[in-house]
Amino acid sequence: MRTVRALSAALLTLGLATAPAVADSSAAPSRAGTSFRTATEIEQGQRATASGSTGDYLYWSFPADTGQRPTVRATVKLPDTHAAQTWQIDVYDGLRRRQACQYGAQTRTAAADAPSVQLACVLRTVRAWSEPWANDPLPGTYYIRLTATGVLTSDLGLPVDTEVRADSKDIGGSAAVDGSLAEPLVPGIATRSGDQRENEAVLAGLQPQDGWASGWWSDRWVWTAAGGMLAALAGIAGYALTRGTGRPARVPPSA
């Protein structure tokens, strides 16, 4: 009995000791990296904040999978007194290729003494596969870079507070392609074998909640199968309507 009680107390103590660590790991990130290699990882739908200075380059990274159309939003809270400033948000894929924004205010100029500026970038839909020469978004890690591009010397170093968030809309089979990547574009993952990936860290460790898509399945298969069944039923119905139901006319005997 004493052994059981001691074991229970030890487990309870261990649980209380590890509880703060679990809470901290689930908390929203409150800092940003200063380069691609030190980018702060965030989950999609997670709000991340960071304090910095005007003129700094701030970096975050997030995973995006096949069929998703990511949207990145950023808010910069400016100091009480400042000159006009131009801020810009850029998104890069795992190969550090800058991805174009379909729409959204990627660059905005804040008027003098404006309290804040808001930016947004809606990317193209992530494809499962692409030609080597194309610049299509592919599954893997995506990097967010936030910085001021037009700043007077007097404003350099002024404190700012930033907030970023990445979300995605699932586009589905309308964006499906034939083919898939051997590995997602996660920096470091393609140069390691399967055993090494389990024991060694890569430059970006986050992945979608359901894992990376294999690339071959999409709801396009459902629509294709449904279309085939409807075509077969239409053929059967058409045959039944055109074959006729009456008995053939009797041919009179020849004289």
PDB file of C-alpha atoms in Angstrom:
ATOM      1  CA  MET A   1       0.000   0.000   0.000  1.00  0.00           C
ATOM      2  CA  ARG A   2       2.829   2.396   0.867  1.00  0.00           C
ATOM      3  CA  THR A   3       4.446   1.652  -2.489  1.00  0.00           C
ATOM      4  CA  VAL A   4       1.239   2.486  -4.354  1.00  0.00           C
ATOM      5  CA  ARG A   5       0.827   5.724  -2.412  1.00  0.00           C
ATOM      6  CA  ALA A   6       4.435   6.707  -3.076  1.00  0.00           C
ATOM      7  CA  LEU A   7       4.033   5.970  -6.760  1.00  0.00           C
ATOM      8  CA  SER A   8       0.819   8.011  -6.947  1.00  0.00           C
ATOM      9  CA  ALA A   9       2.458  10.936  -5.202  1.00  0.00           C
ATOM     10  CA  ALA A  10       5.409  10.779  -7.560  1.00  0.00           C
ATOM     11  CA  LEU A  11       3.146  10.748 -10.616  1.00  0.00           C
ATOM     12  CA  LEU A  12       1.132  13.664  -9.249  1.00  0.00           C
ATOM     13  CA  THR A  13       4.309  15.635  -8.572  1.00  0.00           C
ATOM     14  CA  LEU A  14       5.584  14.876 -12.080  1.00  0.00           C
ATOM     15  CA  GLY A  15       2.291  15.995 -13.608  1.00  0.00           C
ATOM     16  CA  LEU A  16       2.355  19.272 -11.703  1.00  0.00           C
ATOM     17  CA  ALA A  17       5.947  19.834 -12.717  1.00  0.00           C
ATOM     18  CA  THR A  18       5.303  19.262 -16.400  1.00  0.00           C
ATOM     19  CA  ALA A  19       2.023  21.196 -16.607  1.00  0.00           C
ATOM     20  CA  PRO A  20       3.634  24.651 -17.029  1.00  0.00           C
ATOM     21  CA  ALA A  21       5.856  23.328 -19.829  1.00  0.00           C
ATOM     22  CA  VAL A  22       2.832  22.000 -21.723  1.00  0.00           C
ATOM     23  CA  ALA A  23       1.022  25.295 -21.321  1.00  0.00           C
ATOM     24  CA  ASP A  24       4.079  27.210 -22.535  1.00  0.00           C
ATOM     25  CA  SER A  25       4.452  25.001 -25.633  1.00  0.00           C
ATOM     26  CA  SER A  26       0.870  25.719 -26.679  1.00  0.00           C
ATOM     27  CA  ALA A  27       1.140  29.459 -26.124  1.00  0.00           C
ATOM     28  CA  ALA A  28       1.221  31.793 -29.111  1.00  0.00           C
ATOM     29  CA  PRO A  29       4.754  32.759 -30.223  1.00  0.00           C
ATOM     30  CA  SER A  30       5.814  36.178 -28.989  1.00  0.00           C
ATOM     31  CA  ARG A  31       8.962  36.720 -31.010  1.00  0.00           C
ATOM     32  CA  ALA A  32      10.131  36.681 -34.622  1.00  0.00           C
ATOM     33  CA  GLY A  33      13.288  35.468 -36.300  1.00  0.00           C
ATOM     34  CA  THR A  34      15.788  37.707 -38.037  1.00  0.00           C
ATOM     35  CA  SER A  35      16.516  35.434 -41.024  1.00  0.00           C
ATOM     36  CA  PHE A  36      15.179  32.407 -42.887  1.00  0.00           C
ATOM     37  CA  ARG A  37      17.157  30.033 -40.646  1.00  0.00           C
ATOM     38  CA  THR A  38      15.866  31.591 -37.424  1.00  0.00           C
ATOM     39  CA  ALA A  39      12.248  32.128 -38.537  1.00  0.00           C
ATOM     40  CA  THR A  40       9.734  31.495 -35.759  1.00  0.00           C
ATOM     41  CA  GLU A  41       7.440  28.559 -36.578  1.00  0.00           C
ATOM     42  CA  ILE A  42       3.683  29.102 -36.296  1.00  0.00           C
ATOM     43  CA  GLU A  43       0.700  26.877 -37.001  1.00  0.00           C
ATOM     44  CA  GLN A  44      -1.993  27.912 -39.431  1.00  0.00           C
ATOM     45  CA  GLY A  45      -4.695  29.791 -37.591  1.00  0.00           C
ATOM     46  CA  GLN A  46      -2.283  30.719 -34.798  1.00  0.00           C
ATOM     47  CA  ARG A  47      -1.784  34.360 -33.869  1.00  0.00           C
ATOM     48  CA  ALA A  48       1.853  35.341 -33.411  1.00  0.00           C
ATOM     49  CA  THR A  49       3.191  38.591 -32.003  1.00  0.00           C
ATOM     50  CA  ALA A  50       6.620  40.170 -31.842  1.00  0.00           C
ATOM     51  CA  SER A  51       8.257  43.419 -30.824  1.00  0.00           C
ATOM     52  CA  GLY A  52      10.904  44.969 -33.016  1.00  0.00           C
ATOM     53  CA  SER A  53      12.352  48.157 -34.378  1.00  0.00           C
ATOM     54  CA  THR A  54      11.647  50.057 -37.561  1.00  0.00           C
ATOM     55  CA  GLY A  55      14.139  48.825 -40.126  1.00  0.00           C
ATOM     56  CA  ASP A  56      14.322  45.244 -38.794  1.00  0.00           C
ATOM     57  CA  TYR A  57      13.539  42.172 -40.902  1.00  0.00           C
ATOM     58  CA  LEU A  58      11.071  39.910 -39.064  1.00  0.00           C
ATOM     59  CA  TYR A  59      10.579  36.279 -40.127  1.00  0.00           C
ATOM     60  CA  TRP A  60       8.000  33.569 -39.386  1.00  0.00           C
ATOM     61  CA  SER A  61       7.336  30.204 -41.059  1.00  0.00           C
ATOM     62  CA  PHE A  62       4.262  27.964 -41.417  1.00  0.00           C
ATOM     63  CA  PRO A  63       3.359  24.725 -43.257  1.00  0.00           C
ATOM     64  CA  ALA A  64       1.012  24.694 -46.276  1.00  0.00           C
ATOM     65  CA  ASP A  65      -0.191  21.555 -48.033  1.00  0.00           C
ATOM     66  CA  THR A  66      -1.628  20.554 -51.384  1.00  0.00           C
ATOM     67  CA  GLY A  67      -4.975  22.143 -52.253  1.00  0.00           C
ATOM     68  CA  GLN A  68      -4.676  24.990 -49.756  1.00  0.00           C
ATOM     69  CA  ARG A  69      -4.776  28.675 -50.651  1.00  0.00           C
ATOM     70  CA  PRO A  70      -2.855  30.454 -47.872  1.00  0.00           C
ATOM     71  CA  THR A  71      -3.677  33.975 -46.721  1.00  0.00           C
ATOM     72  CA  VAL A  72      -1.134  35.864 -44.630  1.00  0.00           C
ATOM     73  CA  ARG A  73      -2.168  38.934 -42.642  1.00  0.00           C
ATOM     74  CA  ALA A  74      -0.005  41.308 -40.631  1.00  0.00           C
ATOM     75  CA  THR A  75      -0.673  44.312 -38.402  1.00  0.00           C
ATOM     76  CA  VAL A  76       2.049  46.739 -37.371  1.00  0.00           C
ATOM     77  CA  LYS A  77       1.399  49.056 -34.414  1.00  0.00           C
ATOM     78  CA  LEU A  78       3.479  52.179 -34.926  1.00  0.00           C
ATOM     79  CA  PRO A  79       4.856  54.623 -32.327  1.00  0.00           C
ATOM     80  CA  ASP A  80       2.870  57.702 -31.425  1.00  0.00           C
ATOM     81  CA  THR A  81       5.108  60.029 -33.433  1.00  0.00           C
ATOM     82  CA  HIS A  82       6.659  59.043 -36.755  1.00  0.00           C
ATOM     83  CA  ALA A  83       6.988  60.140 -40.363  1.00  0.00           C
ATOM     84  CA  ALA A  84       5.253  58.391 -43.278  1.00  0.00           C
ATOM     85  CA  GLN A  85       6.401  54.760 -43.537  1.00  0.00           C
ATOM     86  CA  THR A  86       5.944  52.059 -46.193  1.00  0.00           C
ATOM     87  CA  TRP A  87       5.631  48.493 -44.902  1.00  0.00           C
ATOM     88  CA  GLN A  88       5.693  45.305 -46.951  1.00  0.00           C
ATOM     89  CA  ILE A  89       4.962  41.631 -46.356  1.00  0.00           C
ATOM     90  CA  ASP A  90       6.610  38.971 -48.557  1.00  0.00           C
ATOM     91  CA  VAL A  91       6.017  35.208 -48.646  1.00  0.00           C
ATOM     92  CA  TYR A  92       8.636  32.677 -49.771  1.00  0.00           C
ATOM     93  CA  ASP A  93       8.363  28.911 -50.275  1.00  0.00           C
ATOM     94  CA  GLY A  94      10.725  26.202 -49.008  1.00  0.00           C
ATOM     95  CA  LEU A  95      13.163  26.934 -51.841  1.00  0.00           C
ATOM     96  CA  ARG A  96      13.130  30.613 -50.810  1.00  0.00           C
ATOM     97  CA  ARG A  97      11.373  31.583 -54.020  1.00  0.00           C
ATOM     98  CA  ARG A  98       9.263  34.681 -53.553  1.00  0.00           C
ATOM     99  CA  GLN A  99       5.604  33.855 -54.194  1.00  0.00           C
ATOM    100  CA  ALA A 100       3.358  36.381 -55.880  1.00  0.00           C
ATOM    101  CA  CYS A 101       0.176  37.533 -54.161  1.00  0.00           C
ATOM    102  CA  GLN A 102      -3.065  36.991 -56.069  1.00  0.00           C
ATOM    103  CA  TYR A 103      -4.604  39.921 -54.276  1.00  0.00           C
ATOM    104  CA  GLY A 104      -4.370  41.807 -51.018  1.00  0.00           C
ATOM    105  CA  ALA A 105      -2.545  44.899 -49.774  1.00  0.00           C
ATOM    106  CA  GLN A 106       0.971  43.487 -49.766  1.00  0.00           C
ATOM    107  CA  THR A 107       2.514  46.970 -49.487  1.00  0.00           C
ATOM    108  CA  ARG A 108       0.984  49.921 -47.693  1.00  0.00           C
ATOM    109  CA  THR A 109       2.131  53.374 -46.676  1.00  0.00           C
ATOM    110  CA  ALA A 110       1.191  54.606 -43.229  1.00  0.00           C
ATOM    111  CA  ALA A 111       0.671  58.351 -42.999  1.00  0.00           C
ATOM    112  CA  ALA A 112       2.638  60.370 -40.485  1.00  0.00           C
ATOM    113  CA  ASP A 113       1.597  59.581 -36.903  1.00  0.00           C
ATOM    114  CA  ALA A 114      -0.842  56.846 -38.053  1.00  0.00           C
ATOM    115  CA  PRO A 115      -1.423  54.358 -35.206  1.00  0.00           C
ATOM    116  CA  SER A 116      -1.037  51.194 -37.295  1.00  0.00           C
ATOM    117  CA  VAL A 117      -0.880  49.657 -40.760  1.00  0.00           C
ATOM    118  CA  GLN A 118      -2.470  46.391 -41.956  1.00  0.00           C
ATOM    119  CA  LEU A 119      -1.142  44.142 -44.721  1.00  0.00           C
ATOM    120  CA  ALA A 120      -2.459  41.006 -46.450  1.00  0.00           C
ATOM    121  CA  CYS A 121      -1.261  38.563 -49.096  1.00  0.00           C
ATOM    122  CA  VAL A 122      -3.425  35.826 -50.657  1.00  0.00           C
ATOM    123  CA  LEU A 123      -1.229  33.266 -52.406  1.00  0.00           C
ATOM    124  CA  ARG A 124      -2.092  31.004 -55.293  1.00  0.00           C
ATOM    125  CA  THR A 125      -3.339  27.493 -54.526  1.00  0.00           C
ATOM    126  CA  VAL A 126      -0.624  25.048 -53.473  1.00  0.00           C
ATOM    127  CA  ARG A 127      -0.123  22.374 -56.148  1.00  0.00           C
ATOM    128  CA  ALA A 128       0.966  18.789 -55.570  1.00  0.00           C
ATOM    129  CA  TRP A 129       3.458  18.936 -58.446  1.00  0.00           C
ATOM    130  CA  SER A 130       4.832  21.428 -60.935  1.00  0.00           C
ATOM    131  CA  GLU A 131       7.313  21.733 -63.779  1.00  0.00           C
ATOM    132  CA  PRO A 132      10.888  22.460 -62.626  1.00  0.00           C
ATOM    133  CA  TRP A 133      10.919  25.783 -64.471  1.00  0.00           C
ATOM    134  CA  ALA A 134       7.626  26.986 -62.978  1.00  0.00           C
ATOM    135  CA  ASN A 135       7.273  29.091 -59.857  1.00  0.00           C
ATOM    136  CA  ASP A 136       4.055  27.443 -58.647  1.00  0.00           C
ATOM    137  CA  PRO A 137       3.442  27.129 -54.884  1.00  0.00           C
ATOM    138  CA  LEU A 138       4.277  23.593 -53.729  1.00  0.00           C
ATOM    139  CA  PRO A 139       3.624  21.792 -50.411  1.00  0.00           C
ATOM    140  CA  GLY A 140       6.129  22.537 -47.680  1.00  0.00           C
ATOM    141  CA  THR A 141       7.357  25.349 -45.477  1.00  0.00           C
ATOM    142  CA  TYR A 142       6.458  28.951 -46.246  1.00  0.00           C
ATOM    143  CA  TYR A 143       8.283  31.969 -44.863  1.00  0.00           C
ATOM    144  CA  ILE A 144       6.786  35.343 -43.947  1.00  0.00           C
ATOM    145  CA  ARG A 145       9.037  38.393 -44.034  1.00  0.00           C
ATOM    146  CA  LEU A 146       7.805  41.703 -42.675  1.00  0.00           C
ATOM    147  CA  THR A 147       9.797  44.932 -42.965  1.00  0.00           C
ATOM    148  CA  ALA A 148       9.598  48.653 -43.631  1.00  0.00           C
ATOM    149  CA  THR A 149      10.843  49.569 -47.098  1.00  0.00           C
ATOM    150  CA  GLY A 150      10.599  53.347 -47.003  1.00  0.00           C
ATOM    151  CA  VAL A 151      11.790  54.824 -43.724  1.00  0.00           C
ATOM    152  CA  LEU A 152      13.450  58.131 -42.967  1.00  0.00           C
ATOM    153  CA  THR A 153      16.692  58.022 -41.043  1.00  0.00           C
ATOM    154  CA  SER A 154      15.012  59.751 -38.109  1.00  0.00           C
ATOM    155  CA  ASP A 155      12.537  56.847 -37.786  1.00  0.00           C
ATOM    156  CA  LEU A 156      15.069  53.999 -37.887  1.00  0.00           C
ATOM    157  CA  GLY A 157      15.098  52.081 -34.608  1.00  0.00           C
ATOM    158  CA  LEU A 158      11.709  53.272 -33.384  1.00  0.00           C
ATOM    159  CA  PRO A 159       9.867  50.477 -31.490  1.00  0.00           C
ATOM    160  CA  VAL A 160       6.975  48.684 -33.195  1.00  0.00           C
ATOM    161  CA  ASP A 161       4.667  45.819 -32.228  1.00  0.00           C
ATOM    162  CA  THR A 162       3.663  43.314 -34.890  1.00  0.00           C
ATOM    163  CA  GLU A 163       1.027  40.622 -35.236  1.00  0.00           C
ATOM    164  CA  VAL A 164       0.847  37.984 -37.985  1.00  0.00           C
ATOM    165  CA  ARG A 165      -1.513  35.143 -38.815  1.00  0.00           C
ATOM    166  CA  ALA A 166      -1.619  32.566 -41.615  1.00  0.00           C
ATOM    167  CA  ASP A 167      -4.844  30.820 -42.670  1.00  0.00           C
ATOM    168  CA  SER A 168      -5.811  28.663 -45.635  1.00  0.00           C
ATOM    169  CA  LYS A 169      -8.871  27.882 -47.681  1.00  0.00           C
ATOM    170  CA  ASP A 170      -9.183  24.317 -48.988  1.00  0.00           C
ATOM    171  CA  ILE A 171      -9.758  24.544 -52.734  1.00  0.00           C
ATOM    172  CA  GLY A 172     -10.127  20.799 -53.373  1.00  0.00           C
ATOM    173  CA  GLY A 173     -10.100  18.847 -56.617  1.00  0.00           C
ATOM    174  CA  SER A 174     -10.453  21.859 -58.904  1.00  0.00           C
ATOM    175  CA  ALA A 175      -6.746  22.522 -58.305  1.00  0.00           C
ATOM    176  CA  ALA A 176      -5.624  18.883 -58.444  1.00  0.00           C
ATOM    177  CA  VAL A 177      -2.846  17.818 -60.814  1.00  0.00           C
ATOM    178  CA  ASP A 178      -1.440  14.464 -61.867  1.00  0.00           C
ATOM    179  CA  GLY A 179       1.744  13.863 -59.914  1.00  0.00           C
ATOM    180  CA  SER A 180       3.249  14.657 -56.522  1.00  0.00           C
ATOM    181  CA  LEU A 181       6.565  15.603 -54.976  1.00  0.00           C
ATOM    182  CA  ALA A 182       8.735  12.895 -53.465  1.00  0.00           C
ATOM    183  CA  GLU A 183       9.118  15.090 -50.373  1.00  0.00           C
ATOM    184  CA  PRO A 184       7.524  18.390 -49.288  1.00  0.00           C
ATOM    185  CA  LEU A 185       9.700  21.479 -49.611  1.00  0.00           C
ATOM    186  CA  VAL A 186      10.810  21.509 -45.988  1.00  0.00           C
ATOM    187  CA  PRO A 187      14.406  22.760 -45.733  1.00  0.00           C
ATOM    188  CA  GLY A 188      16.701  19.917 -44.738  1.00  0.00           C
ATOM    189  CA  ILE A 189      14.243  17.031 -45.124  1.00  0.00           C
ATOM    190  CA  ALA A 190      15.200  16.015 -48.670  1.00  0.00           C
ATOM    191  CA  THR A 191      18.881  15.530 -47.748  1.00  0.00           C
ATOM    192  CA  ARG A 192      18.202  13.018 -44.969  1.00  0.00           C
ATOM    193  CA  SER A 193      17.179   9.386 -45.061  1.00  0.00           C
ATOM    194  CA  GLY A 194      14.105   8.090 -43.277  1.00  0.00           C
ATOM    195  CA  ASP A 195      16.039   7.052 -40.147  1.00  0.00           C
ATOM    196  CA  GLN A 196      17.857  10.369 -39.986  1.00  0.00           C
ATOM    197  CA  ARG A 197      14.597  12.326 -40.164  1.00  0.00           C
ATOM    198  CA  GLU A 198      13.427  10.656 -36.971  1.00  0.00           C
ATOM    199  CA  ASN A 199      16.624  11.395 -35.056  1.00  0.00           C
ATOM    200  CA  GLU A 200      17.820  14.715 -36.472  1.00  0.00           C
ATOM    201  CA  ALA A 201      16.098  18.084 -36.584  1.00  0.00           C
ATOM    202  CA  VAL A 202      15.267  19.815 -39.841  1.00  0.00           C
ATOM    203  CA  LEU A 203      15.180  23.553 -40.389  1.00  0.00           C
ATOM    204  CA  ALA A 204      11.378  23.566 -40.112  1.00  0.00           C
ATOM    205  CA  GLY A 205       9.660  20.997 -37.930  1.00  0.00           C
ATOM    206  CA  LEU A 206       5.974  21.860 -38.264  1.00  0.00           C
ATOM    207  CA  GLN A 207       3.638  20.009 -40.618  1.00  0.00           C
ATOM    208  CA  PRO A 208      -0.146  20.026 -41.241  1.00  0.00           C
ATOM    209  CA  GLN A 209      -2.268  18.456 -38.505  1.00  0.00           C
ATOM    210  CA  ASP A 210      -3.233  15.502 -40.734  1.00  0.00           C
ATOM    211  CA  GLY A 211       0.290  15.089 -42.145  1.00  0.00           C
ATOM    212  CA  TRP A 212       1.462  15.871 -45.658  1.00  0.00           C
ATOM    213  CA  ALA A 213      -0.927  14.829 -48.423  1.00  0.00           C
ATOM    214  CA  SER A 214       0.239  12.020 -50.706  1.00  0.00           C
ATOM    215  CA  GLY A 215      -0.808  14.007 -53.756  1.00  0.00           C
ATOM    216  CA  TRP A 216      -2.784  11.295 -55.555  1.00  0.00           C
ATOM    217  CA  TRP A 217      -6.124  11.674 -53.749  1.00  0.00           C
ATOM    218  CA  SER A 218      -8.529  14.572 -54.155  1.00  0.00           C
ATOM    219  CA  ASP A 219     -12.278  15.067 -54.374  1.00  0.00           C
ATOM    220  CA  ARG A 220     -11.802  15.148 -58.146  1.00  0.00           C
ATOM    221  CA  TRP A 221     -11.964  11.318 -58.004  1.00  0.00           C
ATOM    222  CA  VAL A 222     -15.395  11.527 -56.354  1.00  0.00           C
ATOM    223  CA  TRP A 223     -16.740  13.842 -59.063  1.00  0.00           C
ATOM    224  CA  THR A 224     -15.218  11.664 -61.784  1.00  0.00           C
ATOM    225  CA  ALA A 225     -16.838   8.510 -60.376  1.00  0.00           C
ATOM    226  CA  ALA A 226     -20.181  10.286 -59.931  1.00  0.00           C
ATOM    227  CA  GLY A 227     -20.032  11.602 -63.496  1.00  0.00           C
ATOM    228  CA  GLY A 228     -19.312   8.110 -64.828  1.00  0.00           C
ATOM    229  CA  MET A 229     -22.273   6.626 -62.939  1.00  0.00           C
ATOM    230  CA  LEU A 230     -24.610   9.348 -64.201  1.00  0.00           C
ATOM    231  CA  ALA A 231     -23.425   8.776 -67.773  1.00  0.00           C
ATOM    232  CA  ALA A 232     -24.068   5.029 -67.436  1.00  0.00           C
ATOM    233  CA  LEU A 233     -27.567   5.593 -66.029  1.00  0.00           C
ATOM    234  CA  ALA A 234     -28.339   8.061 -68.811  1.00  0.00           C
ATOM    235  CA  GLY A 235     -27.244   5.484 -71.407  1.00  0.00           C
ATOM    236  CA  ILE A 236     -29.450   2.785 -69.904  1.00  0.00           C
ATOM    237  CA  ALA A 237     -32.437   5.141 -69.741  1.00  0.00           C
ATOM    238  CA  GLY A 238     -31.912   6.252 -73.334  1.00  0.00           C
ATOM    239  CA  TYR A 239     -31.756   2.657 -74.554  1.00  0.00           C
ATOM    240  CA  ALA A 240     -34.931   1.772 -72.683  1.00  0.00           C
ATOM    241  CA  LEU A 241     -36.797   4.713 -74.265  1.00  0.00           C
ATOM    242  CA  THR A 242     -35.661   4.114 -77.835  1.00  0.00           C
ATOM    243  CA  ARG A 243     -35.794   0.332 -78.225  1.00  0.00           C
ATOM    244  CA  GLY A 244     -39.630   0.276 -78.348  1.00  0.00           C
ATOM    245  CA  THR A 245     -42.085  -1.922 -76.440  1.00  0.00           C
ATOM    246  CA  GLY A 246     -44.540  -3.090 -79.121  1.00  0.00           C
ATOM    247  CA  ARG A 247     -44.449  -6.489 -80.850  1.00  0.00           C
ATOM    248  CA  PRO A 248     -42.994  -6.531 -84.380  1.00  0.00           C
ATOM    249  CA  ALA A 249     -45.523  -6.461 -87.239  1.00  0.00           C
ATOM    250  CA  ARG A 250     -46.397  -9.831 -88.780  1.00  0.00           C
ATOM    251  CA  VAL A 251     -45.089 -10.237 -92.283  1.00  0.00           C
ATOM    252  CA  PRO A 252     -47.752 -11.693 -94.667  1.00  0.00           C
ATOM    253  CA  PRO A 253     -46.773 -14.907 -96.453  1.00  0.00           C
ATOM    254  CA  SER A 254     -45.588 -14.530 -99.997  1.00  0.00           C
ATOM    255  CA  ALA A 255     -47.881 -15.668-102.811  1.00  0.00           C
TER     256      ALA A 255
END
